[in-house]
Amino acid sequence: MATKKIYLYPLWLRIWHHVNAVLMLALILTGVSMQYSNPDYPLIRFDIAVSVHNISGILLTLSYFYFFLGILFTSIGRHYVMKQGFFKAFFLQAKYYLFGIFRGDPHPFPVNAERKFNPIQQITYNVIQHAITPVTFITGWALLYPETIILNVFGYSGIMLTSLLHVAAGFLISVFLVIHLYFITVGHSVTSNLKSMITGYHEIHEDEEKDSIENEEKSTSENTGKSN
Amino acid sequence: MKHWLRKRPAGWVALTTGFIPLLFAIFLSFGSEKPAVTIDGESKQCLVCHGSHRYELTDTLTGETVTMKMHSELQIDPVEYSKATHGAFKCTDCHSIDYHIHPHPVSTKFEVNYTCMDCHGGDETYASFNFETIEEEYLKSIHATELGSEFSCWSCHNPHTYRLSDKEPGQLINRVARNNSACLHCHGDINNYAVLIEKELPDLIISHDWLPNQSLHFRKVRCIDCHAANNDSIMVAHLVLPASESVKNCVECHSTNSILMGSLYKHQAAEKRNKLGFYNGVIMNEAYVIGANRNYYLNIASVVIFIMVLIGIAIHATLRYIHRHGKHGN
């Protein structure tokens, strides 16, 4: 089947993505090890887990700002912008993942040079990157310098609330990671998304492109009909 | 800024969805202290000299007066003394009556100081303190075995300022600081240390450099929480251990079976889990200890959510496989 390659993942983004993945894994493993520490069943020795967690957290903060500047000052940023009609598109994509994917329906938002992410990816990545990750590193830095934390918040220990927020955000990231790993396999083939993140090129297959054109035409004709 | 954001919509998304404000409002609780007692007239006479840095001595024959420096060991802060556990005592309740004579006669130099057991041994009034066990534990401690008669109760518990504060309400951090100051009196001061032992004083910062978040540990837990063996029958551990036998395994505190519940938080109403489901919940009035303050309900919720996600993925993957397999089969 004929394919077309488009360069969607520049090197700076791939480096960030893979470094981020390693740091997230290190943080989750060491975080779980500390949170569920047990003298009889140590996952990672506590002091080692603390050091690795602290260093990875510092690097994750730097990595976040590298990514933040990247999306601000390169054209990649446009893929994260949620456009008008987002929620309708979101439900269309959710319907596809829940039902259409099993029936072999065409992808409602196939990847092309102007649309790297479908609406679910868009909102997930935005929430993870711009809400949950900042919560983890802001609370993480606060816990690294606990003297900066307010002692008592409405009768509860400020450190306890900060830790709770930190752990909850970390947990959400770990859930995201599992789903994200699974979605690697939801490409044209099981490994095509993985290859794209290594080479930077996304393969557009003829049938996908056909679907894409069909969809675009469909939506164009619908819009024309409405305006008439 | 507006124009800049319009040109960079990704930045707008990042700024609006990110950076959630975290914490607000301060409510600090201040604990009460033992009320000061009135010092009796006889003791006030002693404090004319011993409550100051300098004192005057008059030669009764010539009438000549000299001003002399009071040795720091012999100085007593009247305010601290009035608040101390033994602050209601007259000086001569514990010291020789000969101290009424000025200058003090040589016989006072041979005075043998009382120890805790001289008054409290077999004392029914203070039976709950278990002084006998305290003595047994102390005699096994590194202080007793290494220093012998050089060391006594008073080496740590200054009789003129000592306060029974572990059960007092108030911020734990202040009680920790007060407790640690007794250790640091020698272990943080070469002059006081050298009086007791001819050994190089270890630098506490260096000898504790293995400890993550060192300053936080120093402020939030007492030296004895790691350096003394707990004994359930006494309120405060007195069996001070050699450095090599002290707690160095982080998870002894950072776990649901935290030893801190048998030491630093011993006096608080202890329950395995509090109403909100936090293990060792009493610690959270003052601090948060990773691993020790995990939450029962959140643990269950997180495991359930994780399992549901994995089941969801497994079902999704299976249905995809069946579809793909069927398509290829057809």
Coordinates of C-alpha atoms in Angstrom, one line a residue:
Chain A
M1 CA 0.0 0.0 0.0
A2 CA 1.4 3.4 -1.0
T3 CA 2.5 5.6 1.9
K4 CA 3.5 9.2 2.3
K5 CA 5.8 10.4 5.0
I6 CA 5.4 13.7 6.9
Y7 CA 8.0 15.0 9.4
L8 CA 5.9 15.7 12.5
Y9 CA 8.2 15.2 15.4
P10 CA 11.4 17.3 15.2
L11 CA 14.5 16.2 17.0
W12 CA 14.2 18.7 19.9
L13 CA 10.7 17.3 20.6
R14 CA 11.7 13.7 20.4
I15 CA 14.7 14.3 22.8
W16 CA 12.3 16.1 25.2
H17 CA 9.7 13.3 24.9
H18 CA 12.2 10.5 25.6
V19 CA 14.0 12.3 28.4
N20 CA 10.6 13.2 30.0
A21 CA 9.5 9.5 29.7
V22 CA 12.6 8.3 31.5
L23 CA 12.3 11.0 34.2
M24 CA 8.6 10.2 34.7
L25 CA 9.3 6.5 35.1
A26 CA 12.1 7.2 37.6
L27 CA 9.8 9.5 39.5
I28 CA 6.9 7.1 39.6
L29 CA 9.0 4.1 40.6
T30 CA 10.9 6.0 43.4
G31 CA 7.7 7.8 44.4
V32 CA 5.8 4.5 44.8
S33 CA 8.7 3.0 46.6
M34 CA 8.7 5.8 49.2
Q35 CA 5.0 6.1 49.6
Y36 CA 4.6 2.4 50.2
S37 CA 7.9 1.9 52.0
N38 CA 8.1 -1.2 54.1
P39 CA 11.1 -2.5 56.0
D40 CA 10.4 -6.0 55.0
Y41 CA 9.7 -5.5 51.3
P42 CA 11.8 -2.5 50.1
L43 CA 11.3 -1.8 46.4
I44 CA 14.1 0.7 46.2
R45 CA 16.3 1.5 49.3
F46 CA 14.7 4.6 50.8
D47 CA 17.7 6.9 50.8
I48 CA 18.5 6.0 47.2
A49 CA 14.8 6.5 46.2
V50 CA 14.9 10.0 47.9
S51 CA 18.0 11.0 46.0
V52 CA 16.9 9.7 42.6
H53 CA 13.4 11.2 43.1
N54 CA 14.9 14.6 44.0
I55 CA 17.3 14.7 41.1
S56 CA 14.7 13.5 38.6
G57 CA 12.2 16.1 39.9
I58 CA 14.7 18.9 39.3
L59 CA 15.5 17.6 35.8
L60 CA 11.8 17.3 35.1
T61 CA 11.3 20.9 36.0
L62 CA 14.0 21.9 33.5
S63 CA 12.6 19.6 30.9
Y64 CA 9.1 21.2 31.4
F65 CA 10.4 24.7 30.7
Y66 CA 12.4 23.4 27.7
F67 CA 9.2 22.0 26.3
F68 CA 7.2 25.1 27.3
L69 CA 9.6 27.4 25.4
G70 CA 9.6 24.9 22.5
I71 CA 5.8 25.1 22.0
L72 CA 5.8 28.8 22.5
F73 CA 8.4 29.6 19.9
T74 CA 8.1 26.9 17.3
S75 CA 5.3 26.0 15.0
I76 CA 4.7 22.8 17.1
G77 CA 2.7 24.9 19.5
R78 CA -0.3 25.1 17.0
H79 CA -1.0 21.4 17.5
Y80 CA -2.0 22.1 21.1
V81 CA -4.5 24.8 20.4
M82 CA -8.1 23.6 20.9
K83 CA -10.2 25.2 18.3
Q84 CA -13.9 26.1 18.2
G85 CA -16.2 23.1 18.1
F86 CA -13.7 21.2 20.3
F87 CA -16.3 19.5 22.4
K88 CA -18.2 18.1 19.5
A89 CA -15.0 16.9 18.0
F90 CA -14.0 15.4 21.4
F91 CA -17.2 13.3 21.5
L92 CA -16.7 12.2 17.9
Q93 CA -13.3 11.0 18.8
A94 CA -14.5 9.3 22.0
K95 CA -17.2 7.5 20.0
Y96 CA -14.5 6.3 17.6
Y97 CA -12.3 4.9 20.4
L98 CA -15.3 3.3 22.1
F99 CA -17.1 1.8 19.1
G100 CA -15.8 2.8 15.7
I101 CA -12.3 1.4 16.2
F102 CA -13.7 -2.1 16.5
R103 CA -15.9 -1.8 13.4
G104 CA -13.1 -0.5 11.3
D105 CA -14.7 2.9 10.9
P106 CA -12.5 5.6 9.3
H107 CA -10.5 7.7 11.9
P108 CA -12.5 10.9 12.4
F109 CA -9.4 13.0 12.7
P110 CA -6.5 11.3 10.9
V111 CA -3.0 12.7 11.3
N112 CA -1.8 15.2 8.7
A113 CA 0.7 18.0 8.6
E114 CA -1.7 20.4 10.2
R115 CA -3.3 18.0 12.7
K116 CA -0.9 16.0 14.7
F117 CA -3.3 15.3 17.6
N118 CA -6.9 14.3 17.7
P119 CA -9.1 16.2 20.2
I120 CA -8.7 13.6 23.0
Q121 CA -5.0 13.7 22.6
Q122 CA -5.1 17.5 22.6
I123 CA -6.9 18.0 25.8
T124 CA -5.1 15.1 27.6
Y125 CA -1.7 16.5 26.7
N126 CA -2.7 20.0 27.6
V127 CA -4.0 18.9 31.0
I128 CA -1.0 16.7 31.7
Q129 CA 1.6 19.1 30.6
H130 CA 0.1 22.4 31.7
A131 CA -1.8 21.5 34.9
I132 CA -0.8 18.2 36.4
T133 CA 2.9 18.2 35.7
P134 CA 3.3 21.8 37.1
V135 CA 1.4 20.7 40.2
T136 CA 3.9 17.8 40.7
F137 CA 7.0 19.9 40.3
I138 CA 5.7 23.0 42.2
T139 CA 4.6 20.8 45.2
G140 CA 7.8 18.8 44.7
W141 CA 10.0 21.9 45.0
A142 CA 7.9 22.9 48.1
L143 CA 8.6 19.6 49.7
L144 CA 12.3 19.9 48.9
Y145 CA 12.2 23.2 50.8
P146 CA 9.5 22.5 53.4
E147 CA 10.3 25.7 55.3
T148 CA 8.5 27.5 52.5
I149 CA 5.2 25.7 53.2
I150 CA 2.5 27.2 55.4
L151 CA 2.5 25.3 58.6
N152 CA -1.2 25.0 59.2
V153 CA -4.1 25.3 56.6
F154 CA -7.5 25.3 58.2
G155 CA -6.3 22.9 60.9
Y156 CA -4.4 20.6 58.6
S157 CA -0.7 20.4 58.2
G158 CA 0.4 22.4 55.1
I159 CA 3.1 19.8 54.4
M160 CA 0.5 17.0 54.5
L161 CA -1.8 18.9 52.0
T162 CA 1.1 19.6 49.7
S163 CA 2.2 16.0 49.9
L164 CA -1.3 14.8 49.2
L165 CA -1.5 17.1 46.1
H166 CA 1.9 15.8 45.0
V167 CA 1.0 12.2 45.3
A168 CA -2.4 12.6 43.7
A169 CA -0.9 14.5 40.7
G170 CA 1.8 11.8 40.5
F171 CA -0.9 9.1 40.5
L172 CA -2.8 10.8 37.7
I173 CA 0.4 10.9 35.6
S174 CA 1.1 7.2 36.2
V175 CA -2.5 6.4 35.0
F176 CA -1.9 8.6 32.0
L177 CA 1.4 6.8 31.3
V178 CA -0.3 3.4 31.2
I179 CA -3.0 4.6 28.8
H180 CA -0.4 6.5 26.8
L181 CA 1.7 3.4 26.4
Y182 CA -1.3 1.4 25.3
F183 CA -2.2 4.1 22.7
I184 CA 1.2 3.6 21.1
T185 CA -0.3 0.5 19.6
V186 CA -3.4 2.3 18.2
G187 CA -1.6 3.3 15.0
H188 CA -1.9 2.0 11.4
S189 CA 0.1 -1.0 12.7
V190 CA 0.9 -1.9 16.3
T191 CA 4.4 -0.4 16.0
S192 CA 3.8 2.5 13.6
N193 CA 3.4 5.2 16.3
L194 CA 6.5 4.0 18.1
K195 CA 8.5 4.2 14.9
S196 CA 7.2 7.7 14.4
M197 CA 8.5 8.8 17.8
I198 CA 11.9 7.4 17.0
T199 CA 12.3 8.6 13.4
G200 CA 10.2 11.7 13.6
Y201 CA 8.3 10.7 10.4
H202 CA 4.6 9.8 10.5
E203 CA 3.5 7.5 7.7
I204 CA 0.2 8.4 6.0
H205 CA -1.3 5.4 4.3
E206 CA -3.4 5.8 1.2
D207 CA -6.6 4.5 2.9
E208 CA -6.1 7.0 5.8
E209 CA -5.6 9.8 3.4
K210 CA -8.7 8.8 1.5
D211 CA -10.6 8.8 4.7
S212 CA -9.2 12.1 5.6
I213 CA -10.2 13.6 2.3
E214 CA -13.6 12.1 2.5
N215 CA -14.1 13.5 6.0
E216 CA -12.9 16.9 5.0
E217 CA -15.2 16.9 2.0
K218 CA -18.1 15.7 4.2
S219 CA -17.6 18.4 6.7
T220 CA -17.1 21.0 3.9
S221 CA -20.3 20.0 2.2
E222 CA -22.1 20.0 5.6
N223 CA -20.9 23.5 6.3
T224 CA -21.9 24.7 2.8
G225 CA -25.3 23.1 3.3
K226 CA -25.7 24.9 6.6
S227 CA -24.6 28.3 5.2
N228 CA -27.1 27.9 2.3
Chain B
M1 CA 1.0 40.8 26.4
K2 CA -2.4 40.3 24.8
H3 CA -1.0 40.7 21.3
W4 CA 1.9 38.4 22.2
L5 CA -0.6 35.7 23.4
R6 CA -2.8 36.1 20.4
K7 CA 0.2 35.3 18.3
R8 CA 1.0 32.3 20.4
P9 CA -2.2 30.5 21.2
A10 CA -0.3 27.5 22.6
G11 CA 1.1 29.8 25.3
W12 CA -2.4 31.0 26.1
V13 CA -3.5 27.4 26.6
A14 CA -0.5 26.7 28.8
L15 CA -1.0 29.9 30.9
T16 CA -4.7 29.4 31.4
T17 CA -4.7 25.7 32.3
G18 CA -1.5 25.6 34.2
F19 CA -0.1 26.9 37.5
I20 CA -2.9 26.3 40.0
P21 CA -2.5 28.3 43.2
L22 CA -1.8 25.9 46.0
L23 CA -1.9 27.0 49.6
F24 CA -3.4 29.8 51.7
A25 CA -4.2 31.1 55.2
I26 CA -2.1 30.7 58.3
F27 CA -3.5 29.4 61.6
L28 CA -0.7 28.9 64.1
S29 CA -1.4 27.4 67.4
F30 CA 0.6 28.5 70.4
G31 CA 1.0 26.2 73.4
S32 CA 0.8 27.2 77.0
E33 CA 3.7 27.0 79.3
K34 CA 4.0 26.0 83.0
P35 CA 3.1 29.1 85.0
A36 CA 6.0 30.7 86.9
V37 CA 6.1 30.2 90.6
T38 CA 7.1 32.9 93.1
I39 CA 10.7 32.3 94.3
D40 CA 10.9 32.4 98.1
G41 CA 12.8 35.1 100.0
E42 CA 15.7 32.9 101.0
S43 CA 16.4 31.7 97.5
K44 CA 16.1 35.3 96.2
Q45 CA 19.1 36.1 98.4
C46 CA 21.1 33.4 96.6
L47 CA 20.0 34.8 93.3
V48 CA 21.4 38.2 94.1
C49 CA 24.7 36.7 93.2
H50 CA 23.9 33.5 91.3
G51 CA 21.3 35.3 89.1
S52 CA 23.9 37.7 87.7
H53 CA 27.0 37.6 85.7
R54 CA 28.9 39.4 88.4
Y55 CA 28.7 39.5 92.2
E56 CA 30.2 41.6 95.0
L57 CA 32.2 40.2 97.9
T58 CA 32.9 42.3 101.0
D59 CA 35.7 41.7 103.4
T60 CA 34.0 42.0 106.8
L61 CA 37.3 43.0 108.5
T62 CA 38.4 45.8 106.2
G63 CA 35.0 46.6 104.7
E64 CA 36.6 46.5 101.2
T65 CA 34.4 45.3 98.4
V66 CA 35.4 43.6 95.2
T67 CA 33.3 42.7 92.1
M68 CA 33.9 39.3 90.7
K69 CA 32.7 37.3 87.7
M70 CA 30.2 34.5 88.3
H71 CA 31.2 31.3 86.7
S72 CA 28.7 30.5 83.9
E73 CA 28.1 27.0 85.5
L74 CA 27.0 28.7 88.7
Q75 CA 24.7 31.2 87.1
I76 CA 20.9 30.6 87.4
D77 CA 18.4 32.4 85.3
P78 CA 15.7 33.4 87.9
V79 CA 13.0 33.5 85.2
E80 CA 13.8 30.0 83.9
Y81 CA 14.1 28.7 87.4
S82 CA 10.7 30.0 88.4
K83 CA 9.2 28.1 85.4
A84 CA 11.3 24.9 86.0
T85 CA 9.8 21.7 87.3
H86 CA 11.7 22.1 90.5
G87 CA 11.3 25.9 90.6
A88 CA 9.2 25.9 93.7
F89 CA 12.1 24.5 95.8
K90 CA 14.2 26.6 98.1
C91 CA 17.9 26.4 97.2
T92 CA 18.7 24.7 100.5
D93 CA 16.1 22.0 99.9
C94 CA 18.8 20.5 97.7
H95 CA 21.9 22.3 98.7
S96 CA 23.8 22.5 102.0
I97 CA 22.6 24.9 104.7
D98 CA 26.3 26.1 104.8
Y99 CA 25.6 28.1 101.7
H100 CA 24.0 30.7 104.0
I101 CA 27.6 31.6 105.0
H102 CA 29.4 34.1 102.9
P103 CA 31.9 33.5 101.4
H104 CA 30.8 29.9 101.2
P105 CA 32.9 27.6 103.4
V106 CA 35.1 24.9 101.9
S107 CA 32.7 22.2 103.2
T108 CA 30.2 23.2 100.5
K109 CA 32.8 22.1 97.8
F110 CA 32.5 18.6 99.1
E111 CA 28.7 18.5 98.8
V112 CA 27.4 15.5 97.0
N113 CA 24.6 16.4 94.6
Y114 CA 21.3 14.6 94.8
T115 CA 20.3 12.5 91.8
C116 CA 16.8 11.8 90.6
M117 CA 16.6 8.5 92.5
D118 CA 17.5 10.1 95.8
C119 CA 14.1 11.8 95.9
H120 CA 12.0 9.8 93.3
G121 CA 13.2 6.3 94.0
G122 CA 10.3 4.3 95.3
D123 CA 8.2 7.4 95.3
E124 CA 4.5 6.4 94.9
T125 CA 3.5 10.0 93.9
Y126 CA 5.6 9.7 90.8
A127 CA 5.2 6.0 90.2
S128 CA 3.8 6.7 86.7
F129 CA 7.2 8.0 85.7
N130 CA 8.8 4.7 86.4
F131 CA 12.1 6.2 87.7
E132 CA 13.5 2.7 88.5
T133 CA 13.2 1.7 84.8
I134 CA 14.6 5.0 83.8
E135 CA 17.6 4.4 86.0
E136 CA 18.0 0.8 84.6
E137 CA 17.9 2.1 81.1
Y138 CA 20.3 4.9 81.8
L139 CA 22.8 2.6 83.4
K140 CA 22.9 0.6 80.1
S141 CA 23.3 3.7 78.1
I142 CA 26.5 4.8 76.4
H143 CA 26.6 7.8 78.7
A144 CA 26.8 5.6 81.8
T145 CA 29.0 2.9 80.4
E146 CA 31.5 5.2 78.8
L147 CA 31.6 8.1 81.3
G148 CA 30.7 6.5 84.6
S149 CA 30.5 8.9 87.5
E150 CA 31.5 11.8 85.2
F151 CA 27.9 11.7 83.9
S152 CA 24.7 12.1 85.9
C153 CA 21.0 12.9 85.5
W154 CA 22.0 16.6 85.7
S155 CA 24.3 16.4 82.7
C156 CA 21.2 16.4 80.5
H157 CA 18.5 17.7 82.8
N158 CA 19.6 21.0 84.2
P159 CA 18.0 21.0 87.7
H160 CA 17.5 24.7 87.6
T161 CA 15.8 25.0 84.2
Y162 CA 14.5 21.5 83.5
R163 CA 10.8 21.4 82.5
L164 CA 8.6 18.4 82.0
S165 CA 7.3 19.6 78.6
D166 CA 6.7 16.5 76.5
K167 CA 3.0 16.4 77.5
E168 CA 2.5 20.1 77.3
P169 CA 0.4 21.3 74.4
G170 CA 2.1 23.5 71.8
Q171 CA 4.1 23.2 68.7
L172 CA 6.1 20.0 68.6
I173 CA 8.9 21.8 66.8
N174 CA 9.6 23.8 70.0
R175 CA 9.6 20.8 72.2
V176 CA 12.0 19.1 69.7
A177 CA 14.3 22.1 69.8
R178 CA 14.2 22.2 73.7
N179 CA 14.9 18.4 73.9
N180 CA 17.8 18.6 71.4
S181 CA 19.4 21.5 73.1
A182 CA 20.2 19.1 76.0
C183 CA 22.2 16.9 73.6
L184 CA 23.8 19.8 71.8
H185 CA 24.9 21.3 75.1
C186 CA 27.8 18.8 74.9
H187 CA 27.6 17.4 71.3
G188 CA 27.5 20.8 69.8
D189 CA 30.0 22.6 72.1
I190 CA 33.6 21.4 72.2
N191 CA 34.2 23.1 75.6
N192 CA 31.4 21.2 77.3
Y193 CA 32.2 18.0 75.5
A194 CA 35.9 18.2 76.4
V195 CA 35.0 18.4 80.1
L196 CA 33.5 15.0 79.9
I197 CA 35.7 13.0 77.5
E198 CA 39.0 13.2 75.8
K199 CA 37.9 12.6 72.3
E200 CA 37.5 14.6 69.1
L201 CA 34.0 16.0 68.9
P202 CA 32.4 14.7 65.7
D203 CA 31.0 17.4 63.4
L204 CA 27.2 16.6 63.5
I205 CA 26.6 18.0 60.0
I206 CA 29.2 15.7 58.5
S207 CA 28.4 12.6 60.6
H208 CA 24.7 13.0 59.5
D209 CA 25.4 13.8 55.9
W210 CA 23.8 10.6 54.8
L211 CA 20.5 11.9 56.1
P212 CA 18.3 13.3 53.3
N213 CA 16.7 16.7 54.1
Q214 CA 19.1 16.9 57.1
S215 CA 18.0 20.2 58.5
L216 CA 14.3 19.2 58.4
H217 CA 15.1 16.0 60.3
F218 CA 17.1 18.1 62.9
R219 CA 14.1 20.4 63.4
K220 CA 11.3 17.8 63.3
V221 CA 12.7 14.9 65.3
R222 CA 14.6 14.6 68.5
C223 CA 18.2 13.2 68.6
I224 CA 16.9 10.5 71.0
D225 CA 14.3 9.3 68.5
C226 CA 17.1 7.7 66.5
H227 CA 19.8 7.5 69.2
A228 CA 18.0 5.8 72.0
A229 CA 16.1 2.5 72.4
N230 CA 12.4 2.8 73.0
N231 CA 11.0 1.3 76.2
D232 CA 7.2 1.1 76.4
S233 CA 7.1 1.4 80.2
I234 CA 8.8 4.9 80.3
M235 CA 7.7 8.1 78.7
V236 CA 11.1 9.1 77.2
A237 CA 13.8 6.7 76.1
H238 CA 16.9 6.9 78.3
L239 CA 18.9 4.1 76.8
V240 CA 21.2 6.2 74.6
L241 CA 22.9 4.0 72.1
P242 CA 26.4 4.1 70.5
A243 CA 26.3 5.8 67.1
S244 CA 26.8 2.4 65.4
E245 CA 23.6 1.0 66.9
S246 CA 21.4 4.0 66.2
V247 CA 18.6 4.0 63.7
K248 CA 19.9 4.5 60.2
N249 CA 17.3 2.6 58.3
C250 CA 14.9 5.3 56.9
V251 CA 11.9 2.9 56.8
E252 CA 11.9 2.4 60.6
C253 CA 10.2 5.8 60.7
H254 CA 9.0 6.0 57.1
S255 CA 6.5 3.2 57.2
T256 CA 3.1 2.5 58.7
N257 CA 4.8 0.9 61.7
S258 CA 6.8 4.0 62.3
I259 CA 8.9 3.9 65.5
L260 CA 8.1 7.6 66.0
M261 CA 4.8 6.5 67.3
G262 CA 6.6 4.9 70.2
S263 CA 8.9 7.8 70.8
L264 CA 8.2 11.4 69.6
Y265 CA 4.4 10.9 69.4
K266 CA 4.1 8.6 72.4
H267 CA 2.1 11.1 74.4
Q268 CA -0.5 11.8 71.7
A269 CA -3.6 9.7 71.5
A270 CA -2.4 7.0 69.2
E271 CA -4.6 5.1 66.9
K272 CA -3.6 3.0 63.9
R273 CA -5.6 5.1 61.4
N274 CA -7.5 8.4 62.0
K275 CA -11.0 9.1 60.9
L276 CA -9.8 10.3 57.5
G277 CA -8.0 7.0 57.0
F278 CA -4.4 8.3 57.5
Y279 CA -2.0 5.9 59.2
N280 CA -0.3 7.4 62.2
G281 CA -2.6 10.3 61.8
V282 CA -1.5 12.0 65.0
I283 CA 1.9 12.8 63.3
M284 CA 0.0 15.0 60.8
N285 CA -1.0 17.5 63.4
E286 CA 2.7 18.6 63.2
A287 CA 4.2 17.1 60.2
Y288 CA 3.9 14.6 57.3
V289 CA 6.2 11.6 57.2
I290 CA 6.5 9.9 53.8
G291 CA 5.5 6.3 54.1
A292 CA 4.2 6.6 57.6
N293 CA 1.2 8.8 56.7
R294 CA -0.2 6.9 53.8
N295 CA -4.0 6.9 53.5
Y296 CA -6.0 3.7 53.7
Y297 CA -8.9 4.9 51.6
L298 CA -6.7 6.6 49.0
N299 CA -4.6 3.4 48.7
I300 CA -7.7 1.4 48.0
A301 CA -9.1 4.0 45.5
S302 CA -5.8 4.2 43.7
V303 CA -5.5 0.4 43.3
V304 CA -9.1 0.1 42.2
I305 CA -8.6 2.9 39.6
F306 CA -5.4 1.3 38.3
I307 CA -7.0 -2.1 38.0
M308 CA -10.0 -0.6 36.2
V309 CA -7.7 1.1 33.8
L310 CA -5.8 -2.1 33.1
I311 CA -9.1 -4.1 32.6
G312 CA -10.4 -1.3 30.3
I313 CA -7.1 -1.5 28.3
A314 CA -7.3 -5.3 28.2
I315 CA -10.9 -5.3 26.9
H316 CA -10.1 -2.6 24.3
A317 CA -7.0 -4.5 23.1
T318 CA -9.0 -7.8 22.9
L319 CA -11.8 -6.2 20.9
R320 CA -9.3 -4.6 18.5
Y321 CA -7.5 -7.9 18.1
I322 CA -10.8 -9.7 17.4
H323 CA -11.8 -7.1 14.8
R324 CA -8.4 -7.1 13.1
H325 CA -8.2 -10.9 13.2
G326 CA -11.8 -11.2 11.7
K327 CA -11.0 -8.6 9.0
H328 CA -7.9 -10.6 8.0
G329 CA -9.8 -13.9 8.2
N330 CA -12.5 -12.5 5.9

